[in-house]
PDB file of C-alpha atoms and ligand atoms in Angstrom:
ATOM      1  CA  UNK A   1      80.259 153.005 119.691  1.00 51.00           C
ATOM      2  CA  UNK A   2      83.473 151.834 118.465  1.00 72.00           C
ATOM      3  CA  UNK A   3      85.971 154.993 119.027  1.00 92.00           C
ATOM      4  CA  UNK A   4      89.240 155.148 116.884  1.00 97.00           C
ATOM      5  CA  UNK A   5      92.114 153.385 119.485  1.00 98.00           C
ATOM      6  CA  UNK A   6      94.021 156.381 121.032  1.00 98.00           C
ATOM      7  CA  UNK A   7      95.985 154.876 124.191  1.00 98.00           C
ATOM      8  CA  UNK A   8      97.173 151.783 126.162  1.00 98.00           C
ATOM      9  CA  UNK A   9      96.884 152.210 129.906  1.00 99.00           C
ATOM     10  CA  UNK A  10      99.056 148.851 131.867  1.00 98.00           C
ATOM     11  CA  UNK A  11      98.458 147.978 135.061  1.00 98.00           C
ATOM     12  CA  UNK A  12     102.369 147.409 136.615  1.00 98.00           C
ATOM     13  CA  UNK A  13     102.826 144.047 138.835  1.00 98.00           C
ATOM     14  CA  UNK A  14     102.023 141.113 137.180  1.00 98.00           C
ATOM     15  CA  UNK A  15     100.956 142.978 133.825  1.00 98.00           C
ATOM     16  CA  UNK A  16     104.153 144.909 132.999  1.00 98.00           C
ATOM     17  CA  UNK A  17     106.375 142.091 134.936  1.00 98.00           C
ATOM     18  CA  UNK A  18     105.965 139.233 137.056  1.00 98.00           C
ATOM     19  CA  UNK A  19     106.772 141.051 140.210  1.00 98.00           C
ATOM     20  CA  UNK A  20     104.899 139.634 142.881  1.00 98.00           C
ATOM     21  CA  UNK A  21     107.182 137.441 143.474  1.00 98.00           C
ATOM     22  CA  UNK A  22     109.795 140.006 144.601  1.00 98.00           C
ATOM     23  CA  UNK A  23     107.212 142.098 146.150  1.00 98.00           C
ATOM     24  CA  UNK A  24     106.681 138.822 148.441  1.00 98.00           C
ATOM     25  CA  UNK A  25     110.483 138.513 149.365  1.00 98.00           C
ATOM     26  CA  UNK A  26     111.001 141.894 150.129  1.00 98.00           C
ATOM     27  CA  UNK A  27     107.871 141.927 152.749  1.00 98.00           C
ATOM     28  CA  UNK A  28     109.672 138.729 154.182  1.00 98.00           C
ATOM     29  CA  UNK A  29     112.677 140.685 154.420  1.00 98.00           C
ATOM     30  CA  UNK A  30     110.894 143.691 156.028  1.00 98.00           C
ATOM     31  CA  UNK A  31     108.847 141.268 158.759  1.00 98.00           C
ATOM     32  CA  UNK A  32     112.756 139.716 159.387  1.00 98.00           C
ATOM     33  CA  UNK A  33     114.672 143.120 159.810  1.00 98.00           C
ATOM     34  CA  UNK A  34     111.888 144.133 162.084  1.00 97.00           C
ATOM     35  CA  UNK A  35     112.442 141.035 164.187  1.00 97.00           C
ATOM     36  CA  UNK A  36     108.600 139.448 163.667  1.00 97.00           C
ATOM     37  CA  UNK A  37     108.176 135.532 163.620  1.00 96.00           C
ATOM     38  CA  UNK A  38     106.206 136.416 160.310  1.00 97.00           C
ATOM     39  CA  UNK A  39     106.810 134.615 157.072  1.00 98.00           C
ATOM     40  CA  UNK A  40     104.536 134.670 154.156  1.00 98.00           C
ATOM     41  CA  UNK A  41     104.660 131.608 151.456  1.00 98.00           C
ATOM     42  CA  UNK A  42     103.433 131.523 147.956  1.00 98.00           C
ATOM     43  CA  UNK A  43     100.321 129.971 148.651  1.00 98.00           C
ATOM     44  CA  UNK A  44      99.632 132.439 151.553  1.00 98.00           C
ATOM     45  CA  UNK A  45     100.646 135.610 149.414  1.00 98.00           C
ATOM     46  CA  UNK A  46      98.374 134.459 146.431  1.00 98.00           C
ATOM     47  CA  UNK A  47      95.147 134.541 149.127  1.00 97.00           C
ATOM     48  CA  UNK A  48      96.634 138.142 150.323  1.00 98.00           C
ATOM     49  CA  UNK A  49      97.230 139.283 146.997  1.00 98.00           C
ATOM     50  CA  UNK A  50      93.156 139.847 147.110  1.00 97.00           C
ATOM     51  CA  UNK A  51      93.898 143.068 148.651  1.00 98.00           C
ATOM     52  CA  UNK A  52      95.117 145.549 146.703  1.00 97.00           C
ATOM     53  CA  UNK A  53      98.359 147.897 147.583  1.00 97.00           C
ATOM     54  CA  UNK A  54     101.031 146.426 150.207  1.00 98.00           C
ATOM     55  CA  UNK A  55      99.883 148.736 153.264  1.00 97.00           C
ATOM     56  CA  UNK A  56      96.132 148.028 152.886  1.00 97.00           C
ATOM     57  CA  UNK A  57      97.539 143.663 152.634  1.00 98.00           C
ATOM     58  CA  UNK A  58      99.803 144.545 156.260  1.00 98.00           C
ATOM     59  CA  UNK A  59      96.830 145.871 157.404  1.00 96.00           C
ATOM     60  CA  UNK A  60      94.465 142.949 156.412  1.00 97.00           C
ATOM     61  CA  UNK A  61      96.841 140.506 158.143  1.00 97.00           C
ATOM     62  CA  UNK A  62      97.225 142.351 161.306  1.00 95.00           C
ATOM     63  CA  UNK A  63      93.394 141.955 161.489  1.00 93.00           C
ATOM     64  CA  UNK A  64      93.452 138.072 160.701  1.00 94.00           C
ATOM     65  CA  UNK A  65      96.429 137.522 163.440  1.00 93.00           C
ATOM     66  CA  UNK A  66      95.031 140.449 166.418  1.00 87.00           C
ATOM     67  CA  UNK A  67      91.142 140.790 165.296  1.00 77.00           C
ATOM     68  CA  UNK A  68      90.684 141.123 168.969  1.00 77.00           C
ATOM     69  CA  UNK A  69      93.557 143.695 170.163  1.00 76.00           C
ATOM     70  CA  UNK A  70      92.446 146.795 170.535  1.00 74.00           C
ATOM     71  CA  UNK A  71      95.043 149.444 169.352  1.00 75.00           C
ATOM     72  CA  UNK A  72      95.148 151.488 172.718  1.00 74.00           C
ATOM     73  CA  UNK A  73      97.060 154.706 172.049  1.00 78.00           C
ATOM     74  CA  UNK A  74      95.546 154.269 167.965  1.00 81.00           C
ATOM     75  CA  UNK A  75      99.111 154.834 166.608  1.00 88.00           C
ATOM     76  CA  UNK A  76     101.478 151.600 167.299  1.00 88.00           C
ATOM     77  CA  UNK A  77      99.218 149.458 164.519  1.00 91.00           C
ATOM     78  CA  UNK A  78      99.833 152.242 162.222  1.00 93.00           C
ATOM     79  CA  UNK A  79     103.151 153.027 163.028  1.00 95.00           C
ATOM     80  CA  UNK A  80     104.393 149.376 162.417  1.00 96.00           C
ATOM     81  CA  UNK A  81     102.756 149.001 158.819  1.00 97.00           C
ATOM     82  CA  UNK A  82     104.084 152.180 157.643  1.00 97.00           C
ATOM     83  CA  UNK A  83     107.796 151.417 159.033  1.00 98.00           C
ATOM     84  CA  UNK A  84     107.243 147.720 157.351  1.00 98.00           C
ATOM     85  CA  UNK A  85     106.057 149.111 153.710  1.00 98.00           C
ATOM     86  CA  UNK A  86     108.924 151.393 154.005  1.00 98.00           C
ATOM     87  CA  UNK A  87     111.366 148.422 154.728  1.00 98.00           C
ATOM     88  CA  UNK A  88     109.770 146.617 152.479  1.00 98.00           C
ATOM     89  CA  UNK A  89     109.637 149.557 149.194  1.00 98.00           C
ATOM     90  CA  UNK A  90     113.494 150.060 149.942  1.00 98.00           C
ATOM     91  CA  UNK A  91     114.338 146.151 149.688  1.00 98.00           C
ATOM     92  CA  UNK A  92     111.987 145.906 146.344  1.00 98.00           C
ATOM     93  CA  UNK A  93     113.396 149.048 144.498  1.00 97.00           C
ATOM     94  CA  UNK A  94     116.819 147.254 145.496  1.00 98.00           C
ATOM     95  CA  UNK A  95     115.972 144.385 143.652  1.00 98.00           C
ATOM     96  CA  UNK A  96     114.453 146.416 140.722  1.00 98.00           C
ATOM     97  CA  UNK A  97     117.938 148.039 140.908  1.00 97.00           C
ATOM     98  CA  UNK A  98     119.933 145.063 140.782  1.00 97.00           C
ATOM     99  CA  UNK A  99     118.235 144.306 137.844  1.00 97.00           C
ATOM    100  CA  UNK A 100     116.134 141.325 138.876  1.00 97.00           C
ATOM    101  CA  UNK A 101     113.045 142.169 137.618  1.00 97.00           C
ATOM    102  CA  UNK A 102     112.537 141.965 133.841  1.00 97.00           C
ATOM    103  CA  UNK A 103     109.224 143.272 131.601  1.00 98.00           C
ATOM    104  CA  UNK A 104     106.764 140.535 130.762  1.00 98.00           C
ATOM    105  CA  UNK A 105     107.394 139.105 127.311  1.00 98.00           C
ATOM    106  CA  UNK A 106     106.222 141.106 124.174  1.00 98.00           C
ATOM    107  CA  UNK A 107     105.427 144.389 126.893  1.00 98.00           C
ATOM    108  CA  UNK A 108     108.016 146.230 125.346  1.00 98.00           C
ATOM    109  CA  UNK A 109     107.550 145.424 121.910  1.00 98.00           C
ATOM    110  CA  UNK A 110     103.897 146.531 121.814  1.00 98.00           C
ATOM    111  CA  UNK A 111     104.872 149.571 123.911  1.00 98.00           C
ATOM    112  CA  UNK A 112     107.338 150.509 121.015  1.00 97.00           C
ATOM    113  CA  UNK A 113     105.054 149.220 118.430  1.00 98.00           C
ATOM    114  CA  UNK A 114     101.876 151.291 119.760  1.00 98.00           C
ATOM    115  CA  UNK A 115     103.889 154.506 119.551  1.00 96.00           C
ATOM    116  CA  UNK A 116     104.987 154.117 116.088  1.00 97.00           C
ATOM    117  CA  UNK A 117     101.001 154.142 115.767  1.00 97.00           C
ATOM    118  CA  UNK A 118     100.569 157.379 117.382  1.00 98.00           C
ATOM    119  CA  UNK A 119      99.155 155.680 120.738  1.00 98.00           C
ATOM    120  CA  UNK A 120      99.475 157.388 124.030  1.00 98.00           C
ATOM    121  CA  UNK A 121     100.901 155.310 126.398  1.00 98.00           C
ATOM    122  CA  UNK A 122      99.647 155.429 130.116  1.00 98.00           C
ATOM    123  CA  UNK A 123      99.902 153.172 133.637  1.00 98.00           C
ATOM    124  CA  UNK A 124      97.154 152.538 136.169  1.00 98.00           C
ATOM    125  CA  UNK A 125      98.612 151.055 139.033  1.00 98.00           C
ATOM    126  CA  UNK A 126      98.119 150.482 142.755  1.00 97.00           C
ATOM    127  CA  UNK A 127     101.455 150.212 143.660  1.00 97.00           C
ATOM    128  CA  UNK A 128     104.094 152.702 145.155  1.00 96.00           C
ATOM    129  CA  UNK A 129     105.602 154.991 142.458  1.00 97.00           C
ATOM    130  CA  UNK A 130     108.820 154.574 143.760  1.00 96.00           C
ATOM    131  CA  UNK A 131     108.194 151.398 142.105  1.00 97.00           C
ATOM    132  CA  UNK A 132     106.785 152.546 139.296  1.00 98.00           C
ATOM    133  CA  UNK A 133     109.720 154.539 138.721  1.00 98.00           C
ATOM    134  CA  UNK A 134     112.603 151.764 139.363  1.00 97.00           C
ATOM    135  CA  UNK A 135     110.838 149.413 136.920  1.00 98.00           C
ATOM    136  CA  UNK A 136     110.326 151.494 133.713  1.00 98.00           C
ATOM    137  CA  UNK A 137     113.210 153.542 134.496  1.00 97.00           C
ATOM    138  CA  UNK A 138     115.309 149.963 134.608  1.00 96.00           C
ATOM    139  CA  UNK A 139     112.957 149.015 131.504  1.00 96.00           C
ATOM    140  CA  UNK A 140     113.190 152.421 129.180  1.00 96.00           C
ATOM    141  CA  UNK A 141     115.608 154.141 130.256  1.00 97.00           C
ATOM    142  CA  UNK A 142     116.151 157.452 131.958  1.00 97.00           C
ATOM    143  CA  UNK A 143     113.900 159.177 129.994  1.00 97.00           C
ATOM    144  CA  UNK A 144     111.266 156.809 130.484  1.00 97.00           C
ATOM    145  CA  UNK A 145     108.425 159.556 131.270  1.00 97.00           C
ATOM    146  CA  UNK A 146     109.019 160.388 128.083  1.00 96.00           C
ATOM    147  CA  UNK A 147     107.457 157.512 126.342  1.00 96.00           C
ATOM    148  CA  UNK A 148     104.411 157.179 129.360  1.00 98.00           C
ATOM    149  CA  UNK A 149     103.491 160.574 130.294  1.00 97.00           C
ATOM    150  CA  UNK A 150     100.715 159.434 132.724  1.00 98.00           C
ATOM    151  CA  UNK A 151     101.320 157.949 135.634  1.00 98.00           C
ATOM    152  CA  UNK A 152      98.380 156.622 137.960  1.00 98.00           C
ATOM    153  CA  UNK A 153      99.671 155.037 141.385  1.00 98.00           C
ATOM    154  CA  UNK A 154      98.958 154.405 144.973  1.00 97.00           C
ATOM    155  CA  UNK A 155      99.694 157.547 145.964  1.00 97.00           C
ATOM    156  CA  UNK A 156      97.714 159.271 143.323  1.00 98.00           C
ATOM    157  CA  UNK A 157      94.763 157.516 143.276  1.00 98.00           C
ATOM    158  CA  UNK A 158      94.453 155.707 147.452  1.00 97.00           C
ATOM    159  CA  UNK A 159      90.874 154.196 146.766  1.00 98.00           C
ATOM    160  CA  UNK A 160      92.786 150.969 145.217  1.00 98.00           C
ATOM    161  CA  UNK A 161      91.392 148.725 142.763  1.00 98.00           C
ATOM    162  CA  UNK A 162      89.465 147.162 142.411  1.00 98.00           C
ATOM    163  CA  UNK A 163      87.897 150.488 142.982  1.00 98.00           C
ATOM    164  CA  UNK A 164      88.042 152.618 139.629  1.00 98.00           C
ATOM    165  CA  UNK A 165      89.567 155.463 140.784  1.00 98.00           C
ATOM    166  CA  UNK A 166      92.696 154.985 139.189  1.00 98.00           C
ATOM    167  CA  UNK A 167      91.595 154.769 135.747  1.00 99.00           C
ATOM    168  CA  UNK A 168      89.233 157.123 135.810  1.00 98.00           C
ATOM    169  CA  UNK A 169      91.980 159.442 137.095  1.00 98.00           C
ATOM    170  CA  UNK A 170      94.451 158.175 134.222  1.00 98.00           C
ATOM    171  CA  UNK A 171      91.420 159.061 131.812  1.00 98.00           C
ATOM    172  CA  UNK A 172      91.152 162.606 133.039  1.00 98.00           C
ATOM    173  CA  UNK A 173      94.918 163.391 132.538  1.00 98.00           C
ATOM    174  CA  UNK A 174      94.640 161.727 128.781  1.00 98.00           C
ATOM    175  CA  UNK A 175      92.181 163.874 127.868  1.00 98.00           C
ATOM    176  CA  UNK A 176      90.308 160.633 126.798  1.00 98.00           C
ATOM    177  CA  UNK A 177      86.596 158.855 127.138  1.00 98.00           C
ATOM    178  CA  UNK A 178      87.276 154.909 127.887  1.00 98.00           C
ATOM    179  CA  UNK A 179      86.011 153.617 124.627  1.00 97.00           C
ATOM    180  CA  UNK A 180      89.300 155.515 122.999  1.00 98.00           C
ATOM    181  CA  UNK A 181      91.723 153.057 125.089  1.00 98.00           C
ATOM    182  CA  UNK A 182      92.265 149.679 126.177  1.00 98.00           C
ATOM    183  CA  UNK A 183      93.504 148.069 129.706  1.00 98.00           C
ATOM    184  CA  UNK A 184      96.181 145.643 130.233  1.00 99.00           C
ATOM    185  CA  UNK A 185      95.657 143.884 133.784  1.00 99.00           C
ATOM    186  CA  UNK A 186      96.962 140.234 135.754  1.00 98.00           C
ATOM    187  CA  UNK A 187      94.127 140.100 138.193  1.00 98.00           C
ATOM    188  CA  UNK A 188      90.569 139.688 138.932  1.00 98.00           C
ATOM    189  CA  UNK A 189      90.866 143.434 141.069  1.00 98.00           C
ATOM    190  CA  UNK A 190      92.359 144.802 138.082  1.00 98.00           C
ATOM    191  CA  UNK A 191      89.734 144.256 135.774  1.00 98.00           C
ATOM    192  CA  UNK A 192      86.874 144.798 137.412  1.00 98.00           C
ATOM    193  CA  UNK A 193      88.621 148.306 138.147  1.00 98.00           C
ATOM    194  CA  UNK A 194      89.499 148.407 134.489  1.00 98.00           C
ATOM    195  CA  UNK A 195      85.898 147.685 133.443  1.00 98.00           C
ATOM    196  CA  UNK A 196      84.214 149.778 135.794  1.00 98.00           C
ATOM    197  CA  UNK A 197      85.782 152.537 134.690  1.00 98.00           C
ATOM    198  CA  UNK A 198      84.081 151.374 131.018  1.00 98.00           C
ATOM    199  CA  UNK A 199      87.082 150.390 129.539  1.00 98.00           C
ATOM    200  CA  UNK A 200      88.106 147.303 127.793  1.00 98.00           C
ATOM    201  CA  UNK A 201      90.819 145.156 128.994  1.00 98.00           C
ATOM    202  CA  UNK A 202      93.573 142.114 128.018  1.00 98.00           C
ATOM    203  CA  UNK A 203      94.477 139.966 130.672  1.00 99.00           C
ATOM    204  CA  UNK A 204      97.618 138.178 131.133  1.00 98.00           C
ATOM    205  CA  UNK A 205      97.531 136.330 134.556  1.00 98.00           C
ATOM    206  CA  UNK A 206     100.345 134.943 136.219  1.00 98.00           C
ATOM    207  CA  UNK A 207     100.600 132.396 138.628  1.00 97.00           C
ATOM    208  CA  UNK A 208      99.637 134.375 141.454  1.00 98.00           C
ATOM    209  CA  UNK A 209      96.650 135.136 139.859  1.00 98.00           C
ATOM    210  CA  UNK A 210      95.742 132.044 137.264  1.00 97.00           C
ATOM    211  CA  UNK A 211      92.477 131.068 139.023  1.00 97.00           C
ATOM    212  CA  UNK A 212      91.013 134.477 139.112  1.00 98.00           C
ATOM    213  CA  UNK A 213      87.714 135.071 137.393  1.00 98.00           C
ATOM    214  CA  UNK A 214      88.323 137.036 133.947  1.00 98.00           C
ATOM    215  CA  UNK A 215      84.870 137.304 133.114  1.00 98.00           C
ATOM    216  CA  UNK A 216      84.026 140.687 131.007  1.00 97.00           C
ATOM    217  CA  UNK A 217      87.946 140.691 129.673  1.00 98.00           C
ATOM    218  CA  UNK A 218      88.194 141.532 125.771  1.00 98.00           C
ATOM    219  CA  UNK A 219      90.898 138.745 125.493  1.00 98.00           C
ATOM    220  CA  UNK A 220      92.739 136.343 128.040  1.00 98.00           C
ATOM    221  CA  UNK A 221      96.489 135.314 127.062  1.00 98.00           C
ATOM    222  CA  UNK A 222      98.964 133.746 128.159  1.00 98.00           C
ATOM    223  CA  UNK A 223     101.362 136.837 127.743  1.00 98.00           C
ATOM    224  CA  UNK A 224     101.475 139.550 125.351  1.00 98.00           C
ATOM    225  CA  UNK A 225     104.546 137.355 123.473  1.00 98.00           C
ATOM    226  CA  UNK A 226     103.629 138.526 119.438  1.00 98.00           C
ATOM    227  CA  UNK A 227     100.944 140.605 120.367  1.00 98.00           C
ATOM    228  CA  UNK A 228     100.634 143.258 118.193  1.00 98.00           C
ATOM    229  CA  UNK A 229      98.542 146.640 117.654  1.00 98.00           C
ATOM    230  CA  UNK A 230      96.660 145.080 114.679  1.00 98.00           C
ATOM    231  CA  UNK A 231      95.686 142.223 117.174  1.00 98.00           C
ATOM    232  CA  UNK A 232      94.076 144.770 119.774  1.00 98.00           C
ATOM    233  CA  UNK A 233      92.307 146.414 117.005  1.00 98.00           C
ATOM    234  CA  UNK A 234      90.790 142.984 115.407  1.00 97.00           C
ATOM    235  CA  UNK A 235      89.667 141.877 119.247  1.00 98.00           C
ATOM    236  CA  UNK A 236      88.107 145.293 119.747  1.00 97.00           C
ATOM    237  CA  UNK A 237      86.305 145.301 116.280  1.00 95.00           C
ATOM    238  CA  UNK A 238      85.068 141.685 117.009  1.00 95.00           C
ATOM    239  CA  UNK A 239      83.522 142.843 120.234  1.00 93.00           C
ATOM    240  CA  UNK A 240      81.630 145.300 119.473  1.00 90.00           C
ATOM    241  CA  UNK A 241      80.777 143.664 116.150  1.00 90.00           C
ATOM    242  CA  UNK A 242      79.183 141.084 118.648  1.00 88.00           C
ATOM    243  CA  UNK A 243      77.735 143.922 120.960  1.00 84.00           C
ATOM    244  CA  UNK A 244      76.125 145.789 118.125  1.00 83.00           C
ATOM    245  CA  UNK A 245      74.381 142.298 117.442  1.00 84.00           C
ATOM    246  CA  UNK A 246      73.152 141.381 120.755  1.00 82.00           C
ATOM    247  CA  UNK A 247      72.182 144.989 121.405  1.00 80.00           C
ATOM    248  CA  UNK A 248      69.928 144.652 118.093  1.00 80.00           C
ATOM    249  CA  UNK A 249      68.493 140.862 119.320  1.00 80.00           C
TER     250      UNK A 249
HETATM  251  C1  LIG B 301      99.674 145.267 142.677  1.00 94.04           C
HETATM  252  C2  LIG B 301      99.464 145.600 144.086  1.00 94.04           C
HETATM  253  C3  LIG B 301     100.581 146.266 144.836  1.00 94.04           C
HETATM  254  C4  LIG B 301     101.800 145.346 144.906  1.00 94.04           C
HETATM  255  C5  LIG B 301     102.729 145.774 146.018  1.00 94.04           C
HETATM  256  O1  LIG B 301      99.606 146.502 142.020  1.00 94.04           O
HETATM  257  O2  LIG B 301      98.373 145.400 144.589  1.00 94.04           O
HETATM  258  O3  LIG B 301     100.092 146.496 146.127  1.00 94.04           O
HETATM  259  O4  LIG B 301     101.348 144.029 145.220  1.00 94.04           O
HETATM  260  O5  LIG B 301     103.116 147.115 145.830  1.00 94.04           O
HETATM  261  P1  LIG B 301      99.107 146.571 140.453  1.00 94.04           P
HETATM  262  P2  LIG B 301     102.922 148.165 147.042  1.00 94.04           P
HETATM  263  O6  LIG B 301      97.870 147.457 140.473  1.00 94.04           O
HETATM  264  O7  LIG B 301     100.271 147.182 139.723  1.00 94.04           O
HETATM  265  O8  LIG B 301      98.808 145.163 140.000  1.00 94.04           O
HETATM  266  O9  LIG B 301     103.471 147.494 148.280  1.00 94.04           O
HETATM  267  O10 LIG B 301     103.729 149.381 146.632  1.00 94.04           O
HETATM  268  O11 LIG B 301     101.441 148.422 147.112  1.00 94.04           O
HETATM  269 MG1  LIG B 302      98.507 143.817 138.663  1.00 94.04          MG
END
């Protein structure tokens, strides 16, 4: 049933800005300050990117470079990602700080746009909220919890995509069913989290994540440059237009 639009829920890296990039240099940065012959290129980072949220990725590496060591004591694995995703969240939010990182084209303008419509305005992300906070702070200003009230992250929600659990969490605190909202998501984890959660999604990939599968996605762009509220409401109308039919075939 085709529910009045009530709220936009973005994923954050790659959706909101094309962060990966700086995500990747600042783990390279965290393997050299630790003193580990690790370096991870583009090519290898787009195969990790698969798994979702920086410590889980760490951890998934370990296991492709040691499958075979046994952790004796069962702390100095542990101990080693956390003091690397620490390095590493310090020397991203630096680089958020310095200003490096920019919102996607047209984010902002839809953001702006949707609440002059009355839209809530929500995220749904795996990453850190440190992170969260550096980028939309940097983006919106100060009083940038203002203008997105809910906040799903890593920490809130630790069953990462493409598990649902953080949209069905960001649903909760909205006060809204799924049909009342639509995703915005980069990656193939992002909308099947998106989607299992029931609700429909825009993709805008970025090179990281250009040969992902986007089947099930309500529309996939090349950025949300010109995108406008009146846009998401024609794609939704269209698609269930087209449900309603098949459903009656
Ligand atoms: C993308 C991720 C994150 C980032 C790194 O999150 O999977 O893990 O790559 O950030 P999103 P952390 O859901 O916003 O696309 O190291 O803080 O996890
Ligand atoms: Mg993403």
């Amino acid at each position: 049933m085709n529910q009045p639009l009530r709220a936009l829920v973005f994923d954050v890296d790659g959706t909101l800005a094309d962060t990966e990039r700086f995500h990747l240099r600042a783990f390279n940065e965290a393997f050299a300050a630790e003193g580990l012959p690790w370096h991870w290129d583009e090519a290898l980072y787009t195969e990790l990117l698969a798994v979702s949220g920086g410590k889980e990725r760490l951890q998934a590496w370990w296991r492709r470079l040691h499958a075979q060591v046994i952790d004796i004591d069962g702390h100095a694995v542990p101990d080693l990602i956390e003091r690397l995703h620490d390095a590493k969240t310090a020397a991203y939010e630096a680089m958020v700080n310095e200003g490096l990182v920019e919102l996607r084209p047209g984010v902002l303008a839809l953001m702006e746009q949707a609440g002059r419509h009355g839209l809530q305005l929500a995220i749904a992300t795996t990453t850190s909220p440190v992170n969260v906070a550096a980028l939309l702070r940097r983006a919106l200003g100060p009083q940038w919890r203002l203008l997105v009230p809910v906040v799903g992250d890593g920490e809130s929600a630790p069953r990462k995509k493409p598990h649902p659990q953080v949209y069905l969490q960001v649903l909760a605190r909205l006060g809204l069913p799924a049909p009342a909202c639509l995703a915005f998501e980069d990656s193939a984890n992002g909308l099947r989290a998106a989607r299992a959660a029931g609700i429909d999604t825009v993709v805008t990939p970025t090179a990281f994540t250009r040969d992902h599968d986007f089947g099930g996605a309500l529309q996939v762009l090349p950025s949300l440059a010109g995108v406008g509220v009146d846009d998401l409401l024609a794609w939704r109308e269209r698609a269930h237009a087209a449900q309603a039919v098949g459903a009656a075939a």
